[in-house]
PDB file of C-alpha atoms in Angstrom:
ATOM      1  CA  MET A   1     -73.099  47.466 -18.730  1.00 42.00           C
ATOM      2  CA  HIS A   2     -76.516  49.226 -18.450  1.00 46.00           C
ATOM      3  CA  LEU A   3     -79.097  48.511 -15.810  1.00 51.00           C
ATOM      4  CA  THR A   4     -81.681  47.154 -18.201  1.00 58.00           C
ATOM      5  CA  PRO A   5     -85.420  46.827 -17.487  1.00 65.00           C
ATOM      6  CA  GLU A   6     -84.809  43.097 -17.034  1.00 64.00           C
ATOM      7  CA  GLU A   7     -82.121  43.728 -14.459  1.00 60.00           C
ATOM      8  CA  ALA A   8     -84.151  46.314 -12.568  1.00 61.00           C
ATOM      9  CA  ALA A   9     -87.125  43.882 -12.544  1.00 63.00           C
ATOM     10  CA  ALA A  10     -84.876  41.081 -11.226  1.00 63.00           C
ATOM     11  CA  LEU A  11     -83.657  43.401  -8.410  1.00 60.00           C
ATOM     12  CA  ARG A  12     -87.185  44.304  -7.476  1.00 63.00           C
ATOM     13  CA  LYS A  13     -88.348  40.680  -7.565  1.00 63.00           C
ATOM     14  CA  LEU A  14     -85.408  39.568  -5.431  1.00 60.00           C
ATOM     15  CA  GLY A  15     -86.167  42.244  -2.894  1.00 60.00           C
ATOM     16  CA  GLU A  16     -89.857  41.275  -2.750  1.00 62.00           C
ATOM     17  CA  ASN A  17     -89.022  37.620  -2.215  1.00 61.00           C
ATOM     18  CA  MET A  18     -86.097  38.121   0.220  1.00 60.00           C
ATOM     19  CA  PRO A  19     -88.342  37.850   3.360  1.00 60.00           C
ATOM     20  CA  ALA A  20     -89.731  34.541   2.039  1.00 60.00           C
ATOM     21  CA  ILE A  21     -86.244  33.310   1.223  1.00 59.00           C
ATOM     22  CA  GLU A  22     -84.969  34.193   4.758  1.00 60.00           C
ATOM     23  CA  ALA A  23     -87.992  32.573   6.407  1.00 61.00           C
ATOM     24  CA  ALA A  24     -87.572  29.403   4.373  1.00 59.00           C
ATOM     25  CA  LEU A  25     -83.903  29.158   5.284  1.00 58.00           C
ATOM     26  CA  GLU A  26     -84.669  29.766   9.013  1.00 62.00           C
ATOM     27  CA  THR A  27     -87.366  27.086   9.016  1.00 60.00           C
ATOM     28  CA  LYS A  28     -85.236  24.534   7.215  1.00 57.00           C
ATOM     29  CA  GLN A  29     -82.274  25.296   9.489  1.00 59.00           C
ATOM     30  CA  ARG A  30     -84.472  24.752  12.574  1.00 61.00           C
ATOM     31  CA  VAL A  31     -85.912  21.514  11.199  1.00 57.00           C
ATOM     32  CA  LEU A  32     -82.431  20.293  10.228  1.00 55.00           C
ATOM     33  CA  SER A  33     -81.023  20.979  13.695  1.00 59.00           C
ATOM     34  CA  GLU A  34     -83.895  18.997  15.230  1.00 60.00           C
ATOM     35  CA  ASP A  35     -83.508  16.068  12.866  1.00 55.00           C
ATOM     36  CA  LEU A  36     -79.796  16.022  13.318  1.00 56.00           C
ATOM     37  CA  LYS A  37     -79.828  15.952  17.084  1.00 59.00           C
ATOM     38  CA  PRO A  38     -80.557  12.257  17.600  1.00 58.00           C
ATOM     39  CA  ALA A  39     -77.974  11.253  15.027  1.00 53.00           C
ATOM     40  CA  ILE A  40     -75.268  13.559  16.429  1.00 55.00           C
ATOM     41  CA  ASP A  41     -76.095  12.379  19.981  1.00 57.00           C
ATOM     42  CA  SER A  42     -75.519   8.819  18.819  1.00 53.00           C
ATOM     43  CA  LEU A  43     -72.050   9.798  17.519  1.00 50.00           C
ATOM     44  CA  LEU A  44     -70.851  11.274  20.823  1.00 51.00           C
ATOM     45  CA  ALA A  45     -69.512   7.909  22.068  1.00 45.00           C
ATOM     46  CA  ALA A  46     -67.626   7.321  18.847  1.00 46.00           C
ATOM     47  CA  ARG A  47     -66.345  10.833  18.356  1.00 47.00           C
ATOM     48  CA  GLU A  48     -62.695   9.870  18.939  1.00 45.00           C
ATOM     49  CA  SER A  49     -62.662   7.724  15.839  1.00 44.00           C
ATOM     50  CA  LEU A  50     -64.054  10.495  13.658  1.00 42.00           C
ATOM     51  CA  THR A  51     -60.777  12.367  13.485  1.00 44.00           C
ATOM     52  CA  ALA A  52     -61.548  13.829  10.049  1.00 43.00           C
ATOM     53  CA  ILE A  53     -64.430  15.921  11.454  1.00 42.00           C
ATOM     54  CA  SER A  54     -63.805  19.012  13.466  1.00 43.00           C
ATOM     55  CA  SER A  55     -64.965  18.720  17.048  1.00 41.00           C
ATOM     56  CA  ASP A  56     -66.786  22.027  16.672  1.00 44.00           C
ATOM     57  CA  ILE A  57     -69.820  20.295  15.235  1.00 41.00           C
ATOM     58  CA  PHE A  58     -70.435  18.535  18.579  1.00 39.00           C
ATOM     59  CA  ASN A  59     -70.775  21.881  20.330  1.00 41.00           C
ATOM     60  CA  THR A  60     -73.833  23.141  18.399  1.00 41.00           C
ATOM     61  CA  TYR A  61     -76.712  21.826  16.249  1.00 40.00           C
ATOM     62  CA  ALA A  62     -77.121  25.191  14.464  1.00 41.00           C
ATOM     63  CA  LEU A  63     -74.683  24.423  11.694  1.00 41.00           C
ATOM     64  CA  ALA A  64     -73.620  27.358   9.524  1.00 43.00           C
ATOM     65  CA  ARG A  65     -74.980  27.201   5.935  1.00 41.00           C
ATOM     66  CA  THR A  66     -71.485  27.893   4.597  1.00 42.00           C
ATOM     67  CA  ASN A  67     -69.941  24.694   5.899  1.00 46.00           C
ATOM     68  CA  LEU A  68     -73.077  22.534   5.997  1.00 45.00           C
ATOM     69  CA  ASP A  69     -72.275  20.626   2.824  1.00 47.00           C
ATOM     70  CA  LEU A  70     -68.740  19.863   4.011  1.00 48.00           C
ATOM     71  CA  VAL A  71     -69.838  18.613   7.389  1.00 45.00           C
ATOM     72  CA  ALA A  72     -72.610  16.576   5.886  1.00 45.00           C
ATOM     73  CA  SER A  73     -70.329  14.888   3.341  1.00 46.00           C
ATOM     74  CA  GLN A  74     -67.856  14.023   6.104  1.00 48.00           C
ATOM     75  CA  LEU A  75     -70.552  12.481   8.310  1.00 43.00           C
ATOM     76  CA  LEU A  76     -72.233  10.506   5.520  1.00 42.00           C
ATOM     77  CA  ALA A  77     -68.911   9.147   4.341  1.00 45.00           C
ATOM     78  CA  ARG A  78     -68.456   7.385   7.666  1.00 44.00           C
ATOM     79  CA  VAL A  79     -71.881   6.806   9.166  1.00 44.00           C
ATOM     80  CA  ASP A  80     -75.018   5.493   7.605  1.00 41.00           C
ATOM     81  CA  PHE A  81     -77.889   7.001   9.599  1.00 44.00           C
ATOM     82  CA  GLU A  82     -81.155   7.034   7.690  1.00 53.00           C
ATOM     83  CA  ALA A  83     -82.575  10.025   9.604  1.00 52.00           C
ATOM     84  CA  LEU A  84     -79.469  12.044   9.021  1.00 48.00           C
ATOM     85  CA  SER A  85     -79.444  11.292   5.405  1.00 51.00           C
ATOM     86  CA  ARG A  86     -83.092  12.312   4.953  1.00 54.00           C
ATOM     87  CA  ALA A  87     -82.498  15.579   6.813  1.00 53.00           C
ATOM     88  CA  ILE A  88     -79.482  16.472   4.751  1.00 52.00           C
ATOM     89  CA  THR A  89     -81.044  15.485   1.455  1.00 56.00           C
ATOM     90  CA  GLY A  90     -84.315  17.441   2.165  1.00 57.00           C
ATOM     91  CA  PHE A  91     -82.522  20.549   3.323  1.00 54.00           C
ATOM     92  CA  GLY A  92     -80.069  20.358   0.498  1.00 58.00           C
ATOM     93  CA  GLU A  93     -82.796  20.253  -2.140  1.00 63.00           C
ATOM     94  CA  GLN A  94     -84.668  23.152  -0.703  1.00 60.00           C
ATOM     95  CA  GLN A  95     -81.460  25.174  -0.247  1.00 59.00           C
ATOM     96  CA  ALA A  96     -80.356  24.514  -3.843  1.00 62.00           C
ATOM     97  CA  LYS A  97     -83.710  25.770  -5.237  1.00 61.00           C
ATOM     98  CA  ILE A  98     -83.624  28.885  -3.079  1.00 57.00           C
ATOM     99  CA  TRP A  99     -80.066  29.849  -3.857  1.00 56.00           C
ATOM    100  CA  GLN A 100     -80.370  28.927  -7.558  1.00 62.00           C
ATOM    101  CA  TYR A 101     -83.089  31.538  -7.853  1.00 57.00           C
ATOM    102  CA  ALA A 102     -81.163  34.112  -5.818  1.00 56.00           C
ATOM    103  CA  SER A 103     -77.958  33.559  -7.792  1.00 58.00           C
ATOM    104  CA  GLU A 104     -79.722  33.856 -11.143  1.00 61.00           C
ATOM    105  CA  ALA A 105     -81.345  37.123  -9.979  1.00 56.00           C
ATOM    106  CA  PHE A 106     -78.128  38.570  -8.692  1.00 52.00           C
ATOM    107  CA  ALA A 107     -76.321  37.565 -11.859  1.00 54.00           C
ATOM    108  CA  ARG A 108     -78.532  39.937 -13.907  1.00 57.00           C
ATOM    109  CA  ILE A 109     -77.742  42.843 -11.585  1.00 57.00           C
ATOM    110  CA  PRO A 110     -74.523  44.966 -12.120  1.00 61.00           C
ATOM    111  CA  GLY A 111     -72.426  44.782  -9.003  1.00 50.00           C
ATOM    112  CA  TYR A 112     -72.066  48.551  -8.505  1.00 60.00           C
ATOM    113  CA  VAL A 113     -75.705  48.875  -7.556  1.00 56.00           C
ATOM    114  CA  PHE A 114     -74.786  47.486  -4.189  1.00 74.00           C
ATOM    115  CA  VAL A 115     -72.473  50.449  -3.361  1.00 89.00           C
ATOM    116  CA  SER A 116     -75.080  52.491  -1.514  1.00 90.00           C
ATOM    117  CA  ASN A 117     -74.398  55.931  -3.033  1.00 94.00           C
ATOM    118  CA  LEU A 118     -74.472  54.478  -6.547  1.00 92.00           C
ATOM    119  CA  ARG A 119     -77.395  52.191  -6.227  1.00 87.00           C
ATOM    120  CA  ASP A 120     -80.107  54.591  -7.467  1.00 87.00           C
ATOM    121  CA  ILE A 121     -78.094  56.255 -10.281  1.00 90.00           C
ATOM    122  CA  LYS A 122     -79.491  55.330 -13.713  1.00 86.00           C
ATOM    123  CA  ASP A 123     -77.512  54.615 -16.870  1.00 87.00           C
ATOM    124  CA  ILE A 124     -74.168  53.911 -15.207  1.00 87.00           C
ATOM    125  CA  THR A 125     -71.775  51.779 -17.238  1.00 86.00           C
ATOM    126  CA  ASN A 126     -68.669  49.967 -16.209  1.00 85.00           C
ATOM    127  CA  GLU A 127     -66.795  52.134 -18.714  1.00 88.00           C
ATOM    128  CA  LEU A 128     -67.966  55.345 -17.063  1.00 91.00           C
ATOM    129  CA  LEU A 129     -67.057  54.072 -13.624  1.00 91.00           C
ATOM    130  CA  GLU A 130     -63.614  53.005 -14.791  1.00 92.00           C
ATOM    131  CA  VAL A 131     -62.922  56.445 -16.253  1.00 95.00           C
ATOM    132  CA  VAL A 132     -63.870  58.197 -12.989  1.00 96.00           C
ATOM    133  CA  VAL A 133     -62.247  55.919 -10.387  1.00 96.00           C
ATOM    134  CA  MET A 134     -59.263  54.553 -12.383  1.00 95.00           C
ATOM    135  CA  VAL A 135     -58.335  57.129 -14.961  1.00 95.00           C
ATOM    136  CA  ASP A 136     -59.282  60.260 -12.984  1.00 97.00           C
ATOM    137  CA  GLY A 137     -58.499  58.671  -9.591  1.00 97.00           C
ATOM    138  CA  ILE A 138     -61.699  59.997  -7.972  1.00 98.00           C
ATOM    139  CA  SER A 139     -63.141  57.613  -5.426  1.00 98.00           C
ATOM    140  CA  LEU A 140     -66.875  56.901  -5.422  1.00 97.00           C
ATOM    141  CA  TYR A 141     -66.974  54.167  -2.685  1.00 97.00           C
ATOM    142  CA  GLU A 142     -69.833  55.116  -0.389  1.00 95.00           C
ATOM    143  CA  VAL A 143     -69.076  58.819  -0.711  1.00 97.00           C
ATOM    144  CA  PRO A 144     -70.149  61.283  -1.841  1.00 98.00           C
ATOM    145  CA  ARG A 145     -73.923  61.276  -1.669  1.00 97.00           C
ATOM    146  CA  THR A 146     -75.882  60.039  -4.717  1.00 96.00           C
ATOM    147  CA  GLU A 147     -76.647  63.560  -6.006  1.00 97.00           C
ATOM    148  CA  ILE A 148     -72.988  64.623  -6.076  1.00 98.00           C
ATOM    149  CA  ALA A 149     -71.750  61.246  -7.293  1.00 97.00           C
ATOM    150  CA  THR A 150     -74.190  61.526 -10.267  1.00 97.00           C
ATOM    151  CA  GLU A 151     -72.845  64.975 -11.025  1.00 98.00           C
ATOM    152  CA  ILE A 152     -69.234  63.649 -10.979  1.00 98.00           C
ATOM    153  CA  ILE A 153     -70.012  60.589 -13.039  1.00 97.00           C
ATOM    154  CA  PHE A 154     -71.819  62.396 -15.841  1.00 97.00           C
ATOM    155  CA  ALA A 155     -69.552  65.479 -16.034  1.00 97.00           C
ATOM    156  CA  ASP A 156     -68.077  65.987 -19.491  1.00 96.00           C
ATOM    157  CA  ASN A 157     -64.393  65.620 -18.454  1.00 96.00           C
ATOM    158  CA  ALA A 158     -61.934  65.389 -15.640  1.00 96.00           C
ATOM    159  CA  SER A 159     -61.707  69.116 -15.247  1.00 97.00           C
ATOM    160  CA  GLN A 160     -65.427  69.382 -14.622  1.00 98.00           C
ATOM    161  CA  ARG A 161     -65.338  66.480 -12.223  1.00 98.00           C
ATOM    162  CA  ARG A 162     -62.663  68.214 -10.188  1.00 98.00           C
ATOM    163  CA  ALA A 163     -64.728  71.447 -10.248  1.00 98.00           C
ATOM    164  CA  VAL A 164     -67.526  69.465  -8.547  1.00 98.00           C
ATOM    165  CA  LEU A 165     -65.092  68.426  -5.789  1.00 98.00           C
ATOM    166  CA  LYS A 166     -64.127  72.060  -5.278  1.00 98.00           C
ATOM    167  CA  ASP A 167     -67.629  73.574  -5.461  1.00 98.00           C
ATOM    168  CA  ARG A 168     -69.324  71.004  -3.202  1.00 98.00           C
ATOM    169  CA  TRP A 169     -66.547  70.306  -0.723  1.00 98.00           C
ATOM    170  CA  ARG A 170     -68.640  71.199   2.347  1.00 98.00           C
ATOM    171  CA  GLU A 171     -71.333  68.606   1.497  1.00 98.00           C
ATOM    172  CA  ILE A 172     -68.672  65.981   0.729  1.00 98.00           C
ATOM    173  CA  VAL A 173     -67.077  66.612   4.092  1.00 98.00           C
ATOM    174  CA  ILE A 174     -70.439  65.944   5.834  1.00 98.00           C
ATOM    175  CA  ASP A 175     -70.824  62.736   3.843  1.00 98.00           C
ATOM    176  CA  CYS A 176     -67.331  61.607   4.814  1.00 98.00           C
ATOM    177  CA  ARG A 177     -67.997  62.251   8.482  1.00 97.00           C
ATOM    178  CA  GLU A 178     -71.183  60.194   8.355  1.00 96.00           C
ATOM    179  CA  VAL A 179     -69.437  57.281   6.630  1.00 95.00           C
ATOM    180  CA  ILE A 180     -66.471  57.097   9.003  1.00 94.00           C
ATOM    181  CA  ALA A 181     -68.956  57.318  11.990  1.00 93.00           C
ATOM    182  CA  ARG A 182     -70.819  54.277  10.616  1.00 90.00           C
ATOM    183  CA  HIS A 183     -67.703  52.331   9.748  1.00 83.00           C
ATOM    184  CA  SER A 184     -65.417  52.681  12.768  1.00 77.00           C
ATOM    185  CA  HIS A 185     -63.787  49.543  14.222  1.00 84.00           C
ATOM    186  CA  ASP A 186     -61.400  49.223  17.115  1.00 89.00           C
ATOM    187  CA  GLU A 187     -58.665  47.912  14.761  1.00 91.00           C
ATOM    188  CA  THR A 188     -58.868  51.076  12.665  1.00 93.00           C
ATOM    189  CA  ARG A 189     -59.612  53.615  15.375  1.00 93.00           C
ATOM    190  CA  GLU A 190     -56.425  55.657  14.967  1.00 95.00           C
ATOM    191  CA  LEU A 191     -56.963  55.759  11.199  1.00 96.00           C
ATOM    192  CA  THR A 192     -60.557  56.997  11.474  1.00 96.00           C
ATOM    193  CA  GLU A 193     -59.511  59.554  14.136  1.00 96.00           C
ATOM    194  CA  THR A 194     -56.892  60.798  11.630  1.00 97.00           C
ATOM    195  CA  ALA A 195     -59.548  61.038   8.924  1.00 97.00           C
ATOM    196  CA  ALA A 196     -61.692  63.045  11.287  1.00 97.00           C
ATOM    197  CA  ALA A 197     -58.721  65.341  12.007  1.00 98.00           C
ATOM    198  CA  ALA A 198     -58.262  65.908   8.292  1.00 98.00           C
ATOM    199  CA  LEU A 199     -61.951  66.876   8.004  1.00 98.00           C
ATOM    200  CA  ASP A 200     -61.630  69.202  10.956  1.00 98.00           C
ATOM    201  CA  ALA A 201     -58.674  70.945   9.202  1.00 98.00           C
ATOM    202  CA  LEU A 202     -60.804  71.352   6.055  1.00 98.00           C
ATOM    203  CA  ASN A 203     -63.639  72.912   7.977  1.00 97.00           C
ATOM    204  CA  SER A 204     -61.250  75.300   9.673  1.00 98.00           C
ATOM    205  CA  GLY A 205     -60.079  76.483   6.220  1.00 97.00           C
ATOM    206  CA  ASN A 206     -56.633  74.744   6.224  1.00 98.00           C
ATOM    207  CA  HIS A 207     -56.926  72.454   3.233  1.00 97.00           C
ATOM    208  CA  LYS A 208     -53.088  72.053   3.060  1.00 97.00           C
ATOM    209  CA  ALA A 209     -52.888  70.475   6.475  1.00 98.00           C
ATOM    210  CA  ALA A 210     -55.920  68.258   5.524  1.00 98.00           C
ATOM    211  CA  GLN A 211     -54.156  67.122   2.369  1.00 98.00           C
ATOM    212  CA  ALA A 212     -50.913  66.276   4.218  1.00 98.00           C
ATOM    213  CA  LEU A 213     -52.815  64.234   6.823  1.00 98.00           C
ATOM    214  CA  THR A 214     -54.823  62.485   4.062  1.00 98.00           C
ATOM    215  CA  ALA A 215     -51.675  61.431   2.159  1.00 98.00           C
ATOM    216  CA  SER A 216     -50.247  59.823   5.289  1.00 98.00           C
ATOM    217  CA  LEU A 217     -53.572  58.332   6.117  1.00 98.00           C
ATOM    218  CA  ILE A 218     -53.881  56.540   2.739  1.00 98.00           C
ATOM    219  CA  ASP A 219     -50.386  55.121   3.014  1.00 97.00           C
ATOM    220  CA  ALA A 220     -50.873  53.951   6.591  1.00 97.00           C
ATOM    221  CA  THR A 221     -54.217  52.340   5.714  1.00 97.00           C
ATOM    222  CA  LEU A 222     -52.791  50.415   2.800  1.00 98.00           C
ATOM    223  CA  ARG A 223     -49.723  49.301   4.769  1.00 96.00           C
ATOM    224  CA  LYS A 224     -51.883  48.118   7.668  1.00 95.00           C
ATOM    225  CA  ARG A 225     -54.498  46.228   5.674  1.00 95.00           C
ATOM    226  CA  LEU A 226     -52.670  45.120   2.453  1.00 96.00           C
ATOM    227  CA  LYS A 227     -49.049  45.051   3.649  1.00 95.00           C
ATOM    228  CA  GLY A 228     -46.764  44.010   0.799  1.00 94.00           C
ATOM    229  CA  LYS A 229     -49.703  43.280  -1.541  1.00 95.00           C
ATOM    230  CA  ARG A 230     -50.395  47.050  -1.750  1.00 96.00           C
ATOM    231  CA  HIS A 231     -47.682  47.310  -4.438  1.00 95.00           C
ATOM    232  CA  ASN A 232     -49.863  45.250  -6.793  1.00 95.00           C
ATOM    233  CA  TYR A 233     -52.153  48.245  -7.084  1.00 96.00           C
ATOM    234  CA  MET A 234     -49.452  50.827  -7.575  1.00 96.00           C
ATOM    235  CA  PRO A 235     -47.352  51.759 -10.628  1.00 93.00           C
ATOM    236  CA  SER A 236     -43.696  50.698 -10.300  1.00 89.00           C
ATOM    237  CA  LYS A 237     -40.785  53.143 -10.503  1.00 83.00           C
ATOM    238  CA  SER A 238     -39.660  51.427 -13.735  1.00 82.00           C
ATOM    239  CA  GLY A 239     -43.147  51.840 -15.198  1.00 79.00           C
ATOM    240  CA  ASN A 240     -43.365  48.132 -15.949  1.00 83.00           C
ATOM    241  CA  ARG A 241     -46.105  47.136 -13.534  1.00 86.00           C
ATOM    242  CA  THR A 242     -49.478  46.501 -15.213  1.00 90.00           C
ATOM    243  CA  ARG A 243     -52.987  46.962 -13.827  1.00 91.00           C
ATOM    244  CA  ALA A 244     -53.629  43.256 -14.060  1.00 91.00           C
ATOM    245  CA  ALA A 245     -54.264  42.933 -10.308  1.00 93.00           C
ATOM    246  CA  PHE A 246     -57.362  45.111 -10.717  1.00 93.00           C
ATOM    247  CA  ASP A 247     -58.816  42.535 -13.141  1.00 89.00           C
ATOM    248  CA  GLU A 248     -59.086  39.995 -10.350  1.00 90.00           C
ATOM    249  CA  LEU A 249     -61.285  42.265  -8.154  1.00 89.00           C
ATOM    250  CA  ASN A 250     -65.032  42.143  -7.932  1.00 84.00           C
ATOM    251  CA  VAL A 251     -66.821  45.319  -8.989  1.00 84.00           C
ATOM    252  CA  ARG A 252     -67.319  46.658  -5.395  1.00 88.00           C
ATOM    253  CA  THR A 253     -63.693  46.167  -4.437  1.00 92.00           C
ATOM    254  CA  PHE A 254     -62.584  47.598  -7.743  1.00 92.00           C
ATOM    255  CA  ILE A 255     -64.442  50.861  -7.029  1.00 93.00           C
ATOM    256  CA  ALA A 256     -62.635  51.113  -3.722  1.00 96.00           C
ATOM    257  CA  PHE A 257     -59.123  50.187  -4.945  1.00 96.00           C
ATOM    258  CA  ALA A 258     -58.972  51.721  -8.451  1.00 95.00           C
ATOM    259  CA  PRO A 259     -58.104  55.274  -7.313  1.00 97.00           C
ATOM    260  CA  ILE A 260     -54.874  53.885  -5.756  1.00 98.00           C
ATOM    261  CA  TRP A 261     -53.387  53.649  -9.278  1.00 96.00           C
ATOM    262  CA  GLN A 262     -53.498  57.410  -9.826  1.00 97.00           C
ATOM    263  CA  THR A 263     -52.826  58.323  -6.230  1.00 98.00           C
ATOM    264  CA  TYR A 264     -49.432  56.524  -6.464  1.00 97.00           C
ATOM    265  CA  GLN A 265     -48.289  57.665  -9.866  1.00 95.00           C
ATOM    266  CA  HIS A 266     -44.527  57.960  -9.739  1.00 93.00           C
ATOM    267  CA  TYR A 267     -43.063  61.343  -8.910  1.00 95.00           C
ATOM    268  CA  ASP A 268     -39.384  62.118  -8.103  1.00 94.00           C
ATOM    269  CA  PRO A 269     -38.455  65.823  -7.568  1.00 94.00           C
ATOM    270  CA  ASP A 270     -34.712  64.906  -7.545  1.00 94.00           C
ATOM    271  CA  LYS A 271     -35.044  63.814 -11.210  1.00 93.00           C
ATOM    272  CA  GLY A 272     -36.858  67.023 -12.187  1.00 94.00           C
ATOM    273  CA  ASP A 273     -40.237  65.389 -12.595  1.00 95.00           C
ATOM    274  CA  PRO A 274     -42.997  67.945 -13.153  1.00 96.00           C
ATOM    275  CA  ILE A 275     -45.242  68.433 -10.106  1.00 97.00           C
ATOM    276  CA  PRO A 276     -48.527  66.628 -10.676  1.00 96.00           C
ATOM    277  CA  THR A 277     -51.602  68.867 -10.708  1.00 96.00           C
ATOM    278  CA  THR A 278     -54.008  66.083  -9.506  1.00 97.00           C
ATOM    279  CA  PHE A 279     -53.786  64.461  -6.094  1.00 98.00           C
ATOM    280  CA  SER A 280     -50.505  62.561  -5.688  1.00 98.00           C
ATOM    281  CA  ARG A 281     -49.390  60.832  -2.458  1.00 97.00           C
ATOM    282  CA  HIS A 282     -45.694  61.264  -3.469  1.00 97.00           C
ATOM    283  CA  ALA A 283     -46.034  64.927  -4.482  1.00 97.00           C
ATOM    284  CA  THR A 284     -47.920  65.691  -1.301  1.00 98.00           C
ATOM    285  CA  ALA A 285     -45.164  64.176   0.709  1.00 96.00           C
ATOM    286  CA  HIS A 286     -42.117  65.389  -1.236  1.00 96.00           C
ATOM    287  CA  THR A 287     -42.980  68.978  -2.286  1.00 95.00           C
ATOM    288  CA  VAL A 288     -44.790  72.028  -1.114  1.00 95.00           C
ATOM    289  CA  SER A 289     -46.410  73.676  -4.125  1.00 96.00           C
ATOM    290  CA  SER A 290     -49.624  75.412  -5.018  1.00 96.00           C
ATOM    291  CA  ASP A 291     -49.738  73.149  -8.052  1.00 96.00           C
ATOM    292  CA  GLN A 292     -50.254  70.081  -5.768  1.00 98.00           C
ATOM    293  CA  TYR A 293     -51.809  71.564  -2.622  1.00 98.00           C
ATOM    294  CA  THR A 294     -55.241  72.600  -3.897  1.00 98.00           C
ATOM    295  CA  LEU A 295     -58.715  72.257  -2.517  1.00 98.00           C
ATOM    296  CA  ALA A 296     -59.743  69.944  -5.381  1.00 98.00           C
ATOM    297  CA  ASN A 297     -56.728  67.682  -4.674  1.00 98.00           C
ATOM    298  CA  THR A 298     -57.483  67.608  -0.996  1.00 98.00           C
ATOM    299  CA  MET A 299     -60.979  66.533  -1.618  1.00 98.00           C
ATOM    300  CA  GLN A 300     -59.836  63.899  -4.113  1.00 98.00           C
ATOM    301  CA  GLY A 301     -57.481  62.511  -1.472  1.00 98.00           C
ATOM    302  CA  VAL A 302     -60.000  62.666   1.332  1.00 98.00           C
ATOM    303  CA  MET A 303     -62.537  60.649  -0.681  1.00 98.00           C
ATOM    304  CA  VAL A 304     -59.885  58.008  -1.542  1.00 98.00           C
ATOM    305  CA  ALA A 305     -58.961  57.732   2.142  1.00 98.00           C
ATOM    306  CA  VAL A 306     -62.554  57.474   3.391  1.00 98.00           C
ATOM    307  CA  GLY A 307     -63.513  55.011   0.688  1.00 97.00           C
ATOM    308  CA  LEU A 308     -60.629  52.717   1.663  1.00 97.00           C
ATOM    309  CA  LEU A 309     -61.359  53.082   5.401  1.00 96.00           C
ATOM    310  CA  CYS A 310     -65.049  52.212   4.712  1.00 95.00           C
ATOM    311  CA  HIS A 311     -64.094  49.134   2.593  1.00 94.00           C
ATOM    312  CA  PHE A 312     -61.632  47.776   5.091  1.00 95.00           C
ATOM    313  CA  ASN A 313     -63.930  48.323   8.053  1.00 93.00           C
ATOM    314  CA  GLU A 314     -66.595  46.375   6.140  1.00 91.00           C
ATOM    315  CA  ARG A 315     -64.045  43.553   5.639  1.00 90.00           C
ATOM    316  CA  ILE A 316     -63.163  43.519   9.382  1.00 91.00           C
ATOM    317  CA  ALA A 317     -66.806  43.394  10.328  1.00 87.00           C
ATOM    318  CA  ALA A 318     -67.378  40.462   7.951  1.00 84.00           C
ATOM    319  CA  GLU A 319     -64.350  38.629   9.334  1.00 84.00           C
ATOM    320  CA  ASP A 320     -65.724  39.115  12.920  1.00 82.00           C
ATOM    321  CA  SER A 321     -69.222  37.911  12.127  1.00 70.00           C
TER     322      SER A 321
END
């Protein structure tokens, strides 16, 4: 999917109108809370009979937009207050118009433009992204910087992409440090500290130690955040598991998760499997070989780990808000 002139125009128009949209929502929210106050005050005496409505609504008049419709429908189903009905109806009509416009504008914009390091890259297609993150297993989620991401995406083949990782590893390490510094949450503190230790090892010239730490970090991150569901994004030992789970992801999550498929390709040294020459969690853990422990593989693994940490820290922050 190309970023067409229409899509680019829609994005610009949405950005230009966003302050007005936010101001309108804030104004309507304030008016609604004022209009609702008398009606809700009159309900306080009868609150015990309204068992279907959460008591949380009596603690604040600043109702969240996400559950406004639900609360309103519950109230109106049981109480006929003219003022309340007018407030809900008026706000609902304005809200519908605002979000209909926003939804239509967003629908014309490819999802990957909202991954910050990919936002300004022209002529990306879903097919190109899938080749890089799923087929080649190279993460592009928030790292590396736009210039390097562009070079990776438009390289002629996987070999050239891996050459970029090797040639520009110092800059990529800087980008990774900046990202984990911005996306560090108490719940993932040990994980982000381990990522920083891997980057320290790289800077000291010990890429093998960095790769070993990175392989453990990826596994620990997935176990902590996805638990048993992590297997949905990994090939099975029998080779029967499909990539269907990835089809259910939005574009942003797909960019973060897709490299897992290559990272966890099956490798069993006891069965004489050839040592993978691209980054492999299993080969990193179960063998010591110059075929697996390379600077390019280390950088591939580091980018996967940092992308996942960034994604999960964003999820945690959203859950806390």
